Amino acid sequence: MAEAVTTNIPVPADSGAAKKPLLGLSFLENLSEMSMLRQIGLLVGLAASVAIGFAVVLWSQQPDYRPLLGSLAGMDANQVMETLAAADIKYTVEPNSGALLVKADDLARARLKLAGAGIAPADSTVGFEILDKEQGLGTSQFMEATRYRRGLEGELARTITSLNNIKGARVHLAIPKSSVFVRDERKPTASVLVELYPGRSLEPSQVMAIINLVATSVPELTKSQVTVVDQKGNLLSDQQELSELTMAGKQFDYSRRMEGLYTQRVHNILQPVLGMGRYKAEVSADVDFSAVESTSETFNPDQPALRSEQSVNEQRQSSLGPQGVPGALSNQPPGPATAPEQTGGQAAGVGAVPPGQPLLDANGQQIMDPATGQPMLAPYPADKREQATRNYELDRSISYTKQQQGRLKRLSVAVVVDDQVRIGADGQAVRQPWSADDLARFTRLVQDAVGYDASRGDSVSVINTPFAPDVAEESFEIPFYSQPWFWDVVKQVLGVLFILVLVFGVLRPVLNNLTGAGKGKELAAGGVGGENGLGEIAGLDDELASDRVSLSGPQSILLPSPTEGYDAQLNAIKSLVADDPGRVAQVVKEWINSDE
């Protein structure tokens, strides 16, 4: 037991005789005592940690870049960079896509600067300006015609590119050489390739407009000889399909406009009565787009009219007897004898009186004409003929009818009315259905507003039903994690956390390990000195009160002095047992062996 006490003799606090660490840094001495492999590994780990820390700091401080220009193709890159540099705007170029990137905060200012400098993508299409170049003296007619065709193709491509949804266009014209022979005459043709923006397409009317544009720009070029293709190889210039689709689109638009017109009429008549949002109205129009032409001719036999009349009255008589060559006409038998029907007052001639001779009465006296006072003569032979042609016209009407396309064939109107809201006696809103008379009045109003025609088959339905309660719309707010500032803050926080983990999790334990080893060596050296000078300080009882007890071992550990109290010594021993139980067990073992 005495030996154990001797082992724990207190050491004076004065350790000036101990060896000082290298350059005042104990960890450097410990580092020098390590093996070369451990030194290299430790230095590489520290360098890697520091490099990673700097990389994380730089990454967290890196600003958010946004694309200013999708590509520098067709633009003067030097002019763009000089403009940005003059405005003190930092930029970078994406190596993969070639996009020009600037800071998100400088995006608007950079675009204004480029627009103010007049920087825009250059048009690489060659138009009629090719004709402004001077041509050589020996330029052939073929080269002149080729330049003209090239300029015309470029101008058409520029015009087509200016249309919406079209990013670029190329036009190819095949204009044959003129020939004096009709049999060798050939018509020109054209091909158009359009490049559309991603996600966009051309309407049939737009394709037809491109075809008409090209066809009217080239002499003798018909629309059927123009072909339009997109960048995916789809044929867009099918004439028959385009005509059908265009007509169907126009008819559909016309029907929608007509329905919108009638719906607006219903709104105008019901909104002042029911209020906004108290009803819903829809109109469906059946429109007839068929073209009908008809011609009709009708007659009215009850109203005849004399259109023309032609009358011929011919009478011939001759005072001469039969003359001419004897024949059928000259050898006519005498006419039949006629006996007088009256007797007494008139003389009955013995025979027929020759034509032209005075007529005698029964007494043989000449018969006088009362009107003229001249004797009446026997009539000469006469030939009389009458002919009449009359044309009558019946009442006839001819009508030519061509029905207009887009004629309204049938109209259907549906109106849903919400219950009426009234304030009850208790001040609460009470819903009450509309009466049948009110619905009938609303029906008549709608019928008059849309021009209801029962013979056309129109239908108007007005019903009353309670509407579903409106659900309060939630205000749409952009999540905070979608805000640009959020990711900047996250980058800063991640960088700080990584640096803290690197410092307190890697660097600090390594430095503590190196520093702790140096302190242990100092304490061990101090303990050895105490053992060697045990005889010299055996009588220094006054100094023991201010010294600390040193527990010998591979690494000396200081214990509290006796003057610090029992509790301090007990706590120090507990800490020693918890930190290094093996060393404490070795000391206790030595005490037991010494007692034996």
XYZ file of C-alpha atoms in Angstrom:
596
model
C 0.000 0.000 0.000
C 2.933 2.216 0.651
C 4.184 1.731 -2.884
C 0.847 2.742 -4.272
C 0.924 5.911 -2.267
C 4.375 6.600 -3.444
C 3.215 6.242 -6.996
C 0.647 8.975 -6.527
C 2.915 11.571 -5.046
C 1.725 15.053 -6.047
C 3.721 16.907 -8.633
C 4.458 20.605 -8.324
C 2.654 22.919 -10.669
C 5.862 24.334 -12.015
C 6.550 22.414 -15.266
C 8.983 24.803 -16.794
C 11.500 22.026 -17.141
C 9.181 20.120 -19.598
C 9.994 20.125 -23.277
C 8.198 22.861 -25.278
C 6.148 21.755 -28.385
C 7.314 22.495 -31.906
C 6.629 26.183 -32.762
C 4.334 26.312 -29.798
C 1.848 23.923 -31.475
C 1.587 20.518 -29.899
C -0.338 18.956 -32.799
C 2.608 19.574 -35.114
C 4.811 17.504 -32.830
C 2.182 14.776 -32.766
C 1.889 14.931 -36.537
C 5.639 14.514 -36.867
C 5.552 11.403 -34.675
C 2.963 9.694 -36.949
C 3.923 7.372 -39.751
C 4.353 8.797 -43.252
C 1.261 7.009 -44.571
C -0.939 8.408 -41.804
C 0.486 11.888 -42.302
C -0.304 11.797 -46.039
C -3.811 10.467 -45.427
C -4.497 13.091 -42.794
C -3.241 15.932 -44.977
C -5.204 14.696 -48.003
C -8.369 14.427 -45.921
C -7.907 17.940 -44.550
C -7.251 19.344 -48.036
C -10.280 17.544 -49.460
C -12.459 18.822 -46.644
C -11.295 22.371 -47.176
C -11.804 22.081 -50.973
C -15.285 20.671 -50.564
C -16.100 23.440 -48.128
C -14.971 26.106 -50.576
C -16.929 24.414 -53.405
C -20.095 24.378 -51.325
C -19.622 28.025 -50.401
C -19.147 28.986 -54.051
C -22.182 26.892 -55.074
C -24.374 28.549 -52.460
C -23.213 31.978 -53.607
C -23.745 31.238 -57.316
C -26.673 33.328 -58.705
C -29.665 31.929 -60.598
C -29.126 32.207 -64.352
C -31.971 32.437 -66.856
C -31.831 32.120 -70.661
C -31.708 35.476 -72.409
C -31.415 34.085 -75.930
C -32.212 30.539 -76.895
C -29.390 30.549 -79.404
C -26.900 32.976 -80.886
C -27.529 31.653 -84.380
C -28.169 34.457 -86.836
C -26.863 37.129 -84.452
C -23.580 38.978 -84.035
C -22.154 37.311 -80.918
C -19.466 39.956 -80.466
C -22.004 42.759 -80.530
C -24.205 40.947 -78.003
C -21.332 40.373 -75.588
C -20.031 43.911 -75.956
C -23.478 45.303 -75.182
C -23.826 43.150 -72.063
C -20.302 43.965 -70.912
C -20.897 47.697 -71.371
C -24.029 47.420 -69.215
C -22.047 45.486 -66.526
C -24.283 42.436 -66.916
C -22.692 39.084 -66.201
C -23.501 36.343 -68.668
C -22.554 32.815 -69.524
C -23.103 30.513 -72.498
C -24.525 27.035 -72.059
C -22.046 24.717 -73.781
C -24.601 22.069 -74.740
C -27.448 24.171 -76.158
C -25.580 27.398 -76.921
C -28.107 29.451 -74.952
C -27.001 32.808 -73.539
C -27.690 32.938 -69.793
C -27.817 35.983 -67.508
C -28.779 36.498 -63.895
C -32.454 36.373 -63.107
C -32.301 39.875 -61.643
C -30.656 41.270 -64.790
C -32.888 39.496 -67.308
C -35.274 42.402 -67.991
C -32.475 44.960 -68.087
C -30.426 42.826 -70.494
C -33.345 42.501 -72.904
C -33.892 46.256 -72.834
C -30.231 46.873 -73.542
C -30.208 44.511 -76.530
C -33.415 46.028 -77.881
C -32.011 49.538 -77.442
C -28.855 48.539 -79.302
C -30.948 47.226 -82.186
C -29.626 43.683 -81.871
C -31.990 41.162 -83.397
C -31.628 37.858 -85.221
C -30.405 38.522 -88.725
C -32.474 37.318 -91.661
C -30.372 34.918 -93.690
C -32.943 34.673 -96.463
C -31.850 36.237 -99.740
C -34.523 38.281 -101.497
C -34.606 40.744 -104.355
C -31.520 42.467 -102.943
C -29.540 39.886 -104.881
C -30.447 41.843 -108.007
C -28.723 44.933 -106.590
C -25.339 43.275 -106.860
C -23.294 44.140 -109.845
C -23.153 41.443 -112.466
C -20.290 40.648 -114.707
C -20.228 41.687 -118.286
C -20.429 38.113 -119.500
C -23.355 37.038 -117.332
C -25.553 34.634 -119.216
C -29.301 34.757 -119.495
C -29.507 31.560 -117.500
C -27.737 33.182 -114.536
C -30.021 36.195 -114.713
C -33.117 33.995 -114.695
C -31.693 31.942 -111.823
C -31.010 35.056 -109.728
C -34.495 36.358 -110.340
C -36.047 33.030 -109.341
C -33.860 32.900 -106.229
C -34.872 36.404 -105.233
C -38.547 35.597 -105.788
C -38.254 32.465 -103.660
C -36.622 34.457 -100.868
C -39.302 37.155 -100.895
C -42.071 34.565 -100.763
C -40.312 32.786 -97.875
C -40.066 36.060 -95.942
C -43.740 36.784 -96.470
C -44.781 33.304 -95.338
C -42.494 33.470 -92.288
C -44.209 36.671 -91.160
C -47.429 34.719 -90.580
C -48.283 33.487 -87.100
C -47.272 29.986 -85.975
C -44.592 29.789 -88.690
C -40.988 29.850 -87.539
C -39.378 29.529 -90.969
C -40.216 28.729 -94.583
C -38.549 27.728 -97.806
C -40.050 28.106 -101.264
C -38.984 26.222 -104.408
C -40.260 27.417 -107.772
C -40.077 25.345 -110.927
C -40.604 27.845 -113.740
C -40.155 26.200 -117.173
C -38.663 28.029 -120.093
C -41.192 29.659 -122.381
C -41.813 27.979 -125.730
C -43.417 29.269 -128.907
C -45.062 25.907 -129.493
C -48.312 25.269 -127.722
C -47.682 21.553 -127.497
C -44.449 22.144 -125.567
C -45.902 24.667 -123.150
C -45.636 23.658 -119.478
C -47.127 25.297 -116.415
C -44.949 26.362 -113.436
C -45.137 24.560 -110.100
C -44.191 25.501 -106.541
C -43.311 23.696 -103.308
C -43.425 25.299 -99.862
C -41.827 23.861 -96.714
C -42.982 25.515 -93.488
C -41.334 25.076 -90.087
C -43.849 25.521 -87.288
C -43.211 26.454 -83.687
C -43.362 23.512 -81.250
C -46.909 22.689 -80.245
C -48.537 24.805 -82.968
C -50.353 23.953 -86.184
C -51.887 25.645 -89.214
C -55.592 25.964 -89.798
C -56.970 24.903 -93.209
C -57.768 28.523 -93.983
C -54.156 29.506 -93.295
C -52.861 26.772 -95.604
C -55.257 27.953 -98.315
C -54.016 31.497 -97.791
C -50.405 30.376 -98.336
C -51.412 28.547 -101.513
C -53.234 31.591 -102.868
C -50.312 33.828 -101.911
C -47.813 31.751 -103.864
C -50.140 31.107 -106.812
C -50.878 34.787 -107.359
C -47.194 35.747 -107.099
C -46.030 33.647 -110.051
C -47.512 34.143 -113.534
C -49.604 31.243 -114.864
C -49.258 29.305 -111.614
C -52.491 27.628 -110.545
C -53.445 26.728 -107.011
C -53.517 23.036 -107.832
C -49.786 23.173 -108.660
C -48.750 24.452 -105.201
C -47.673 21.931 -102.553
C -47.307 22.805 -98.856
C -45.464 20.478 -96.459
C -44.497 20.962 -92.801
C -41.221 19.984 -91.142
C -42.672 16.603 -90.117
C -43.447 15.658 -93.717
C -47.214 16.095 -93.464
C -48.934 17.171 -96.679
C -51.059 20.228 -95.915
C -52.188 21.224 -99.414
C -54.825 18.614 -100.254
C -57.203 20.832 -102.227
C -60.338 18.786 -101.775
C -59.784 18.215 -98.101
C -58.884 21.850 -97.560
C -62.055 23.016 -99.304
C -64.228 20.676 -97.270
C -62.558 21.546 -93.993
C -62.666 25.241 -94.739
C -66.354 25.114 -95.581
C -67.117 22.997 -92.510
C -65.208 25.428 -90.315
C -67.051 28.408 -91.722
C -70.404 26.702 -91.245
C -69.524 25.790 -87.674
C -68.456 29.344 -86.888
C -71.640 30.710 -88.425
C -73.779 28.377 -86.291
C -71.913 29.356 -83.129
C -72.294 33.052 -83.890
C -76.011 32.633 -84.469
C -76.421 30.722 -81.211
C -74.431 33.380 -79.394
C -76.673 36.086 -80.824
C -79.856 34.366 -79.635
C -78.311 33.593 -76.247
C -77.428 37.246 -75.802
C -81.009 38.180 -76.581
C -82.219 35.828 -73.856
C -79.720 37.351 -71.407
C -80.836 40.849 -72.267
C -84.476 40.050 -71.557
C -84.062 37.905 -68.409
C -81.175 39.578 -66.612
C -83.137 42.690 -65.514
C -85.958 40.448 -64.263
C -84.093 37.617 -62.522
C -80.708 39.143 -61.830
C -77.180 38.038 -62.560
C -76.465 34.384 -61.894
C -80.095 33.479 -61.194
C -80.609 31.618 -64.459
C -78.782 29.705 -67.177
C -79.737 29.815 -70.844
C -78.503 27.845 -73.848
C -79.611 28.068 -77.462
C -79.177 25.404 -80.140
C -79.689 26.446 -83.747
C -80.236 23.947 -86.559
C -78.961 25.760 -89.632
C -79.551 24.517 -93.168
C -76.527 25.177 -95.378
C -77.869 23.407 -98.494
C -78.076 25.498 -101.681
C -81.455 25.109 -103.455
C -82.438 26.695 -106.768
C -85.955 26.230 -108.209
C -87.942 27.554 -111.220
C -91.787 27.348 -111.384
C -94.350 28.229 -114.116
C -98.082 28.430 -113.350
C -101.184 29.048 -115.534
C -104.571 30.474 -114.590
C -107.252 29.245 -117.017
C -109.913 31.471 -115.480
C -108.364 34.653 -116.832
C -107.769 34.246 -120.592
C -106.600 37.249 -122.571
C -106.597 37.896 -126.355
C -102.969 38.220 -127.277
C -103.344 38.611 -131.123
C -106.039 38.450 -133.838
C -105.735 38.185 -137.632
C -108.882 38.558 -139.838
C -109.098 38.161 -143.662
C -112.280 39.225 -145.614
C -112.034 38.697 -149.366
C -114.845 39.372 -151.928
C -114.553 39.336 -155.753
C -117.152 39.964 -158.444
C -116.892 40.414 -162.234
C -119.183 42.059 -164.822
C -117.819 39.854 -167.618
C -119.068 36.457 -168.532
C -116.916 33.410 -168.677
C -113.855 34.106 -170.763
C -110.643 32.435 -171.573
C -109.760 29.109 -173.059
C -112.709 26.758 -173.009
C -112.317 24.511 -170.179
C -113.599 23.688 -166.758
C -113.896 27.317 -165.722
C -115.312 28.816 -168.886
C -117.817 26.100 -169.607
C -119.752 26.430 -166.431
C -123.423 25.505 -166.612
C -125.867 28.283 -165.916
C -127.008 28.761 -162.433
C -130.220 27.183 -161.270
C -133.379 29.064 -161.990
C -135.085 30.736 -159.090
C -138.811 31.246 -158.855
C -140.052 34.371 -157.092
C -141.412 33.640 -153.636
C -143.860 36.508 -153.809
C -146.478 37.274 -156.416
C -148.628 40.190 -157.120
C -146.462 43.161 -156.146
C -143.447 41.781 -157.956
C -143.268 40.528 -161.502
C -142.035 37.106 -162.040
C -139.401 37.198 -164.601
C -139.676 34.921 -167.447
C -136.073 33.995 -166.921
C -132.983 35.054 -165.080
C -131.913 38.690 -165.622
C -128.446 38.937 -167.074
C -125.946 40.542 -164.727
C -125.737 44.268 -165.156
C -129.220 44.637 -166.634
C -131.921 46.683 -164.943
C -134.306 44.760 -162.816
C -137.907 44.868 -163.883
C -140.901 44.474 -161.745
C -143.981 42.441 -162.678
C -145.328 45.248 -164.789
C -142.158 45.480 -166.766
C -141.073 48.685 -165.135
C -137.551 49.236 -163.887
C -137.046 48.985 -160.181
C -135.561 52.147 -158.840
C -133.156 52.278 -155.939
C -134.720 54.466 -153.258
C -131.357 55.604 -151.954
C -129.816 56.705 -155.226
C -132.807 57.111 -157.456
C -131.081 55.010 -160.128
C -132.470 51.825 -161.595
C -131.257 48.724 -159.785
C -129.145 46.374 -161.832
C -128.896 42.640 -161.617
C -125.885 41.638 -159.513
C -122.770 40.306 -161.120
C -121.349 36.879 -160.007
C -119.312 37.354 -156.758
C -116.700 35.258 -154.772
C -116.619 36.013 -151.040
C -114.224 34.530 -148.370
C -113.764 35.402 -144.680
C -110.934 34.078 -142.436
C -110.070 34.998 -138.794
C -107.178 33.810 -136.548
C -107.312 34.665 -132.821
C -104.558 33.795 -130.263
C -105.560 33.766 -126.616
C -102.980 33.907 -123.705
C -103.696 32.309 -120.362
C -102.495 33.930 -117.088
C -98.975 32.454 -116.546
C -96.367 33.267 -113.865
C -92.715 32.149 -113.875
C -90.675 32.357 -110.621
C -86.974 31.608 -110.006
C -86.066 30.922 -106.383
C -82.584 30.507 -104.873
C -82.605 29.853 -101.144
C -79.895 31.501 -99.137
C -77.343 29.275 -97.401
C -77.374 29.357 -93.642
C -81.145 29.416 -93.307
C -82.388 28.782 -89.792
C -84.207 25.480 -89.857
C -85.066 24.967 -86.213
C -84.363 26.758 -82.931
C -84.262 25.208 -79.465
C -83.964 27.290 -76.297
C -83.468 25.878 -72.802
C -83.620 28.103 -69.715
C -83.133 26.996 -66.116
C -84.317 29.436 -63.430
C -83.181 29.287 -59.820
C -85.616 29.539 -56.918
C -86.496 33.022 -55.831
C -84.938 34.193 -52.588
C -87.056 36.186 -50.149
C -86.393 37.562 -46.694
C -88.593 35.936 -44.072
C -90.080 37.447 -40.955
C -87.061 36.383 -38.919
C -84.699 38.077 -41.335
C -83.468 34.820 -42.830
C -83.308 34.166 -46.577
C -85.997 31.731 -47.691
C -86.016 29.974 -51.064
C -89.349 29.688 -52.806
C -90.091 28.113 -56.220
C -91.569 30.212 -58.986
C -95.226 29.774 -59.768
C -96.556 28.353 -63.017
C -97.788 31.797 -64.084
C -94.311 33.265 -63.604
C -92.744 30.483 -65.660
C -95.344 31.045 -68.381
C -94.469 34.743 -68.459
C -90.772 33.926 -68.715
C -91.533 31.502 -71.551
C -93.404 34.152 -73.524
C -90.582 36.614 -73.002
C -88.024 34.149 -74.320
C -90.222 33.231 -77.274
C -90.611 36.833 -78.307
C -86.902 37.508 -77.809
C -85.725 34.712 -80.112
C -88.523 35.016 -82.690
C -90.362 31.793 -81.893
C -92.020 30.160 -84.911
C -94.211 27.131 -84.223
C -94.496 26.202 -87.906
C -90.713 25.902 -88.054
C -90.700 23.460 -85.145
C -89.043 25.762 -82.599
C -89.105 24.779 -78.950
C -88.616 26.889 -75.818
C -88.306 25.234 -72.407
C -88.228 27.213 -69.158
C -88.040 25.193 -65.958
C -87.476 26.060 -62.307
C -85.027 24.108 -60.179
C -82.844 25.107 -57.205
C -79.221 25.698 -58.056
C -76.449 23.960 -56.177
C -74.771 26.181 -53.568
C -71.653 27.897 -54.762
C -68.462 26.550 -53.293
C -66.142 29.290 -52.162
C -63.211 29.368 -54.473
C -59.904 29.036 -52.736
C -57.499 31.788 -53.520
C -54.706 30.329 -55.572
C -51.372 31.228 -54.139
C -48.014 30.261 -55.469
C -46.326 27.874 -53.009
C -43.396 29.365 -51.197
C -41.125 26.607 -52.465
C -41.845 27.731 -56.033
C -40.686 31.266 -55.372
C -37.263 32.191 -56.795
C -35.993 33.497 -53.458
C -36.749 30.187 -51.720
C -34.096 28.232 -53.590
C -31.540 30.966 -53.002
C -32.189 30.711 -49.276
C -32.064 26.907 -49.429
C -28.699 27.038 -51.144
C -27.356 29.408 -48.517
C -28.685 27.275 -45.643
C -27.365 24.043 -47.161
C -23.956 25.642 -47.625
C -23.835 26.822 -43.992
C -24.968 23.431 -42.680
C -22.409 21.600 -44.749
C -19.623 23.878 -43.517
C -20.720 23.374 -39.894
C -20.818 19.614 -40.320
C -17.420 19.701 -41.965
C -15.880 21.816 -39.205
C -17.454 20.181 -36.150
C -17.683 16.658 -37.534
C -14.361 16.302 -39.335
C -11.849 19.021 -38.649
C -12.512 19.534 -34.924
C -12.206 15.824 -33.941
C -8.951 15.515 -35.871
C -7.463 18.623 -34.273
C -8.689 17.583 -30.824
C -7.081 14.198 -31.271
C -3.763 15.739 -32.216
C -3.917 18.341 -29.454
C -4.993 15.803 -26.820
C -2.055 13.563 -27.614
C 0.341 16.481 -27.030
C -1.175 17.309 -23.645
C -0.957 13.682 -22.582
C 2.743 13.656 -23.364
C 3.324 16.835 -21.360
C 1.555 15.377 -18.367
C 3.474 12.142 -18.664
C 6.755 14.055 -18.730
C 5.709 16.026 -15.671
C 4.892 12.802 -13.768
C 8.294 11.320 -14.443
C 10.008 14.427 -13.119
C 8.024 14.178 -9.903
C 9.164 10.613 -9.290
C 12.817 11.547 -9.779
C 12.638 14.448 -7.331
C 10.596 12.658 -4.698
C 13.331 12.945 -2.053
C 13.764 16.647 -2.668
C 10.109 17.546 -2.229
C 9.238 15.081 0.535
C 9.234 17.810 3.153
C 7.360 20.420 1.166
C 4.002 20.066 2.936
C 3.034 23.642 2.240
C 3.279 23.156 -1.534
C 1.048 20.037 -1.570
C -2.012 22.144 -0.850
C -1.639 24.055 -4.149
C -0.530 21.123 -6.352
C -2.578 18.549 -8.194
C -2.137 14.857 -7.790
C -0.754 13.083 -10.863
C -1.929 9.563 -11.656
C 0.927 7.795 -13.406
C 0.382 5.731 -16.517
C 0.918 5.886 -20.252
C -0.708 9.320 -20.197
C -0.630 11.233 -16.912
C -3.946 12.599 -15.626
C -4.176 15.435 -13.120
C -6.372 15.051 -10.050
C -7.731 17.896 -7.892
C -5.596 19.119 -5.007
C -6.600 18.204 -1.428
C -7.673 21.766 -0.748
C -10.435 21.677 -3.397
C -12.650 19.543 -1.213
C -13.965 16.040 -1.174
C -16.683 16.625 -3.772
C -14.269 17.945 -6.367
C -11.973 14.988 -5.864
C -14.880 12.550 -6.045
C -16.181 14.073 -9.278
C -12.705 14.001 -10.783
C -12.327 10.320 -9.901
C -15.787 9.542 -11.392
C -14.807 11.285 -14.587
C -11.552 9.338 -14.626
C -13.387 6.033 -14.157
C -15.825 6.943 -16.945
C -13.118 8.100 -19.373
C -10.479 5.438 -18.805
C -11.778 2.526 -16.704
C -8.882 0.318 -17.733
C -6.276 2.573 -16.195
C -8.250 2.850 -12.934
C -8.604 -0.923 -12.793
C -4.825 -1.282 -13.257
C -4.160 1.123 -10.344
C -6.590 -0.713 -8.049
C -4.932 -4.004 -9.030
C -1.516 -2.647 -8.095
C -2.865 -1.491 -4.727
C -4.189 -4.969 -3.972
C -0.948 -6.636 -5.013
C 1.086 -4.282 -2.835
C -1.097 -5.033 0.226
C -0.536 -8.705 -0.239
